Every structure is written in C-alpha cells, then in structure tokens.
XYZ file of C-alpha atoms in Angstrom:
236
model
C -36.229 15.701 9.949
C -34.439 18.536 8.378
C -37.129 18.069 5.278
C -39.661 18.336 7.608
C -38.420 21.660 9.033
C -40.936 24.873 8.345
C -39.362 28.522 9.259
C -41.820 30.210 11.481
C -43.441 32.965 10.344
C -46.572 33.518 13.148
C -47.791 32.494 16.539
C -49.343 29.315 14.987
C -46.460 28.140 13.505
C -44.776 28.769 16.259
C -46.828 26.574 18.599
C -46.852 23.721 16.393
C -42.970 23.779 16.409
C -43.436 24.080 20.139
C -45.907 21.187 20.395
C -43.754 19.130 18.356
C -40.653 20.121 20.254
C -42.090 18.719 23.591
C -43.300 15.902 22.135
C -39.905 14.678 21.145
C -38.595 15.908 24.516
C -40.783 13.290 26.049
C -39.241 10.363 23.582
C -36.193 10.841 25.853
C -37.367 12.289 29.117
C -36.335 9.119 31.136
C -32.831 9.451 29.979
C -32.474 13.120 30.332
C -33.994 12.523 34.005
C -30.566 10.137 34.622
C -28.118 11.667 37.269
C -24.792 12.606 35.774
C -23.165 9.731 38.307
C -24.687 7.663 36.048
C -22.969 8.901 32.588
C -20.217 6.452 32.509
C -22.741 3.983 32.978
C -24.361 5.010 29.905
C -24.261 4.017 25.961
C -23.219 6.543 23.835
C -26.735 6.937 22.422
C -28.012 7.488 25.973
C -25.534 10.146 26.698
C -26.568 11.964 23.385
C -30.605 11.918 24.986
C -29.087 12.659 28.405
C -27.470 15.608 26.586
C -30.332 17.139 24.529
C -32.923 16.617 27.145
C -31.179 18.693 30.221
C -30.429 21.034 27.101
C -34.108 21.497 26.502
C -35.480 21.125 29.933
C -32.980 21.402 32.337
C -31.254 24.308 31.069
C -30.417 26.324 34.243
C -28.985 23.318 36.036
C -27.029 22.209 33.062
C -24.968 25.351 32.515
C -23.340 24.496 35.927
C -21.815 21.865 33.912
C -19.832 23.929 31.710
C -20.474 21.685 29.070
C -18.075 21.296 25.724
C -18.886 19.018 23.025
C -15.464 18.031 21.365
C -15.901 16.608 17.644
C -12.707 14.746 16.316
C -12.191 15.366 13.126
C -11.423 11.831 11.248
C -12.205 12.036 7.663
C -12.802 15.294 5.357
C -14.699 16.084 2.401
C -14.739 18.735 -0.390
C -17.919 19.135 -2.534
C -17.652 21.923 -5.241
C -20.910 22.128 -7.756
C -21.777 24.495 -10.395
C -24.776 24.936 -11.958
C -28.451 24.204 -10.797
C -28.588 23.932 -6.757
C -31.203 21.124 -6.170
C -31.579 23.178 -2.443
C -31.954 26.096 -3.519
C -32.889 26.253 -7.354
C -30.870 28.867 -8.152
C -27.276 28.865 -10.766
C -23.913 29.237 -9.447
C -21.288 27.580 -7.607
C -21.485 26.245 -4.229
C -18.990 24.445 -1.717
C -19.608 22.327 0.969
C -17.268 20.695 3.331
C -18.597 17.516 5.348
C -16.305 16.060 8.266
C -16.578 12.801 9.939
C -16.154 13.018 13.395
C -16.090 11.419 16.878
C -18.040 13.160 19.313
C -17.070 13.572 22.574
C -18.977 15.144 25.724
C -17.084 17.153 28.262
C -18.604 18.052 31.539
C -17.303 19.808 34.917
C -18.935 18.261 38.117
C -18.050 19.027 41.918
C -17.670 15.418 42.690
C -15.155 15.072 39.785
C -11.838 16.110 40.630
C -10.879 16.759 37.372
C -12.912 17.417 33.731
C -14.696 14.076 32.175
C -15.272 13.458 28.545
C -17.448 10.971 27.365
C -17.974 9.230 24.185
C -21.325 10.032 22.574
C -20.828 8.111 19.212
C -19.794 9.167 15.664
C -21.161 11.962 13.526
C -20.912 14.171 10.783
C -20.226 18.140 10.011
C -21.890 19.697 7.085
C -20.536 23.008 6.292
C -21.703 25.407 3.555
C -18.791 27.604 2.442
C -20.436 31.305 1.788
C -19.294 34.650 3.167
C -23.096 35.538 3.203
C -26.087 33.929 5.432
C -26.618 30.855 3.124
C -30.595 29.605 2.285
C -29.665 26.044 3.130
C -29.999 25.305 5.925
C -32.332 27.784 7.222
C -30.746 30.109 9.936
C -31.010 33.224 12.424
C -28.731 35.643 11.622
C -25.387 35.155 13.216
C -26.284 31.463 14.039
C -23.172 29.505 12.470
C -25.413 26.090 12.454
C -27.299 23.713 14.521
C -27.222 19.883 15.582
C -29.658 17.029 15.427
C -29.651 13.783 15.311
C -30.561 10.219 13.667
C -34.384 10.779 12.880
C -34.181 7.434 13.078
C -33.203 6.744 16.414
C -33.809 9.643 18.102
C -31.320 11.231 19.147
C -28.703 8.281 18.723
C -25.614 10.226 16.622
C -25.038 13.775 16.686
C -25.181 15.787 12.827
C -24.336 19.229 12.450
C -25.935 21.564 10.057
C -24.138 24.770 9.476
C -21.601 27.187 7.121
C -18.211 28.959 7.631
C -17.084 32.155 5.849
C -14.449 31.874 2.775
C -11.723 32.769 5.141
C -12.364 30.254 7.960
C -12.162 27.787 5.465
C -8.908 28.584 3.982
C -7.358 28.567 7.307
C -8.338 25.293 8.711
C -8.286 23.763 5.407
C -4.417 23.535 5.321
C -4.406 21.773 8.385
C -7.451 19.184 7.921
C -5.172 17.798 5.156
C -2.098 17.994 7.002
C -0.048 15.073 6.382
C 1.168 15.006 10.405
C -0.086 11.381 11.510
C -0.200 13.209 14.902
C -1.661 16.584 13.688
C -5.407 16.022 15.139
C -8.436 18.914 14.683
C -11.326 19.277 16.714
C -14.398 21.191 16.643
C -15.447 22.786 19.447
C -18.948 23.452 20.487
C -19.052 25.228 24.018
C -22.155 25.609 26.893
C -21.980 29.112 26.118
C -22.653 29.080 22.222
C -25.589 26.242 22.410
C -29.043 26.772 22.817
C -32.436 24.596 22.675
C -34.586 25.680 19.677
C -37.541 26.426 21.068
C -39.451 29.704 22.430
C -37.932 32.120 24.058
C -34.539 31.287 21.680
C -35.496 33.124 18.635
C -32.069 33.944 17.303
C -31.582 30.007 16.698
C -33.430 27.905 14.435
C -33.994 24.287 13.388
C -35.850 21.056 13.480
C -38.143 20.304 16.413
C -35.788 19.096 19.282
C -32.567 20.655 17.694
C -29.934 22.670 19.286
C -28.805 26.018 17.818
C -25.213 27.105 17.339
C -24.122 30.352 17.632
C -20.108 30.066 17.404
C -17.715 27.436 15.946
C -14.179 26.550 17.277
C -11.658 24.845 15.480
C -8.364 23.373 17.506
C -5.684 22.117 15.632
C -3.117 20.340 17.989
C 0.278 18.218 17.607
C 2.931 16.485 19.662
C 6.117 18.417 20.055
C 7.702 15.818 18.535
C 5.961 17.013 15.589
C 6.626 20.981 15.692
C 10.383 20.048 16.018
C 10.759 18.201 12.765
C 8.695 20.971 11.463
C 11.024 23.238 12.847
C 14.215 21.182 11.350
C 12.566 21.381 7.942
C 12.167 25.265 7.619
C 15.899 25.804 8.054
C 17.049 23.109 5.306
C-alpha cells in the first residue's frame, strides 16, 4: 500500500485519494458499525477495523472514548546504511530503527468502571532517525508518522510509518536495550495526536485508509524492585 501512495498535489488527486479512502472504509464498515459492548467479544483483527473505521467515520463520537493505543515494545532493531538510498536515490548515511511490538487498545466508556485495554494483535515501528523532515515516508510537516495496516488483510495488524529526531533516539535508546528483565517500553499513541487521512486533515498524510500521527510518546517503566537494586549499585 505504501508503494501505492501518491502525494497530492491538486483537487484531482485529491478526490481519487478520497474515492479510494471510502472505498476501503466500506471493506470494514460492518465492523466499525459494532457497539463497543461488543469489543471483548471481538478478534484482535476486528478490533483493529472497529478502530480505524469509527476513526474515519465516526470521529466525533469516538473522541468520547479517549482512546490510547499502547504498543509494547518486544524486540528492537538498528539499521545503519551508507551509500546509495534505494528510497530515496541519494548518498549518505541513514538510520532506521524498527520495533516489534504488541498493540494494545485503550478506551474510556461510561458503563466501564474503570479504563479497558484490548489486544489488537502484533505490529511493527519503523522509525527514520533524521533531525530534518525525512523524504521517506512522505509527511506533513510536524507529522511524526502514520499507521496502516496488512494490505493484505485489511486492516488485520497495525504498522507504523514514521521518524524521531537524533536526540529522541539517544534517549530511549539506552533504555530499549536495558538489560532489566522487568524494564518494559511502550509507545504511546493518544486520541488527541491521531487523525484519519482524508479531507479536511491536510496536515497528515498517507495511504488511502491510514491514520496520521502527529506526536509520539515513549514510557519506559520498572518494578521497584528494580530501581532499588539500581539504587544499591550506584553507591558500590
């Protein structure tokens, strides 16, 4: 899908993104149609449709949710080339991070006494490392990425597209390869930082039926037991 993507540079490139947008909307219009009772009766993949549908169409309604998606980081990866980029044909270095996650949804509901996360599958996070607006993948300025999905199985698992600055990177890297079994990192995407690519939303961009991403939040988080033998070590 991401091949597929064209940046829009007039009103009729902007209606075929539009006309292609709504046609995947329909794909998954019975799903996003589901009441949110009905979420823990869901598969994961059907909670990811639920998810981008009242995104795209439901927007208003949805924002009552206060939704958080909550990726969980499990596996990192470093890529460092030099020479010829393949994306964007031009010499130098580049470095990319991607991180396997588990994705989690996170909604606030009247009926629910508490917050409920649910489990929308596995994923992945690919993150261009640039302290400038980087070519690949295409984005609005200050958008920090986007998500899609498996082309495949649309939308089945969640994939993020986007880039952090130099000194992001240096400051979560230390703690992605922490050697804590119980130091865990998550990336969180909030309601208020998401937004449907499609008209109206010009400071976002992507594929037909993406969502935009205008902020990135990293949480790193341990037990106390943890912090304490931390704590013992620094005054050996």
């Amino acid at each position: 899908m991401r091949s597929d993507y064209i940046q829009r540079f007039g009103t009729e490139i902007d209606d075929a993104h539009e006309k292609a947008r709504r046609e995947v909307m329909k794909t998954i219009e019975s799903h996003g149609n589901r009441p949110i009772s009905e979420l823990a009766e869901m598969t994961d993949g059907e909670r990811v449709k639920w998810f981008f549908w009242n995104l795209h169409e439901n927007l208003d309604e949805f924002r009552k949710l206060e939704p958080t998606l909550i990726g969980q980081i499990t596996c990192t990866q470093l890529t460092i080339a030099d020479g010829l980029s393949m994306a964007t044909e031009k010499v130098g270095m580049e470095k990319n991070i991607t991180l396997t996650c588990r994705w989690h949804l996170r909604v606030a509901y009247a009926t629910f006494q508490n917050e409920e996360a649910f489990p929308i599958g596995e994923g992945s996070v690919e993150l261009s490392v640039s302290n400038t607006l980087p070519e690949q993948p295409p984005l609005q300025k200050n958008q920090k990425g986007y998500l899609e999905s498996d082309s495949s199985l649309y939308p089945h698992q969640l994939y993020l597209y986007g880039w952090v600055t130099e000194p992001v990177w240096n400051e979560i890297k230390q703690h992605l390869y922490s050697p804590t079994p119980n130091c865990q990192a998550d990336l969180m995407l909030r309601d208020n930082c998401l937004f449907p690519v499609k008209q109206g939303f010009g400071f976002v961009a992507g594929p037909p039926g993406a969502v935009g991403i205008t902020n990135l939040e990293f949480r790193i988080s341990s037990h106390s037991a943890d912090r304490r033998t931390n704590r013992r070590s620094e005054t050996l």
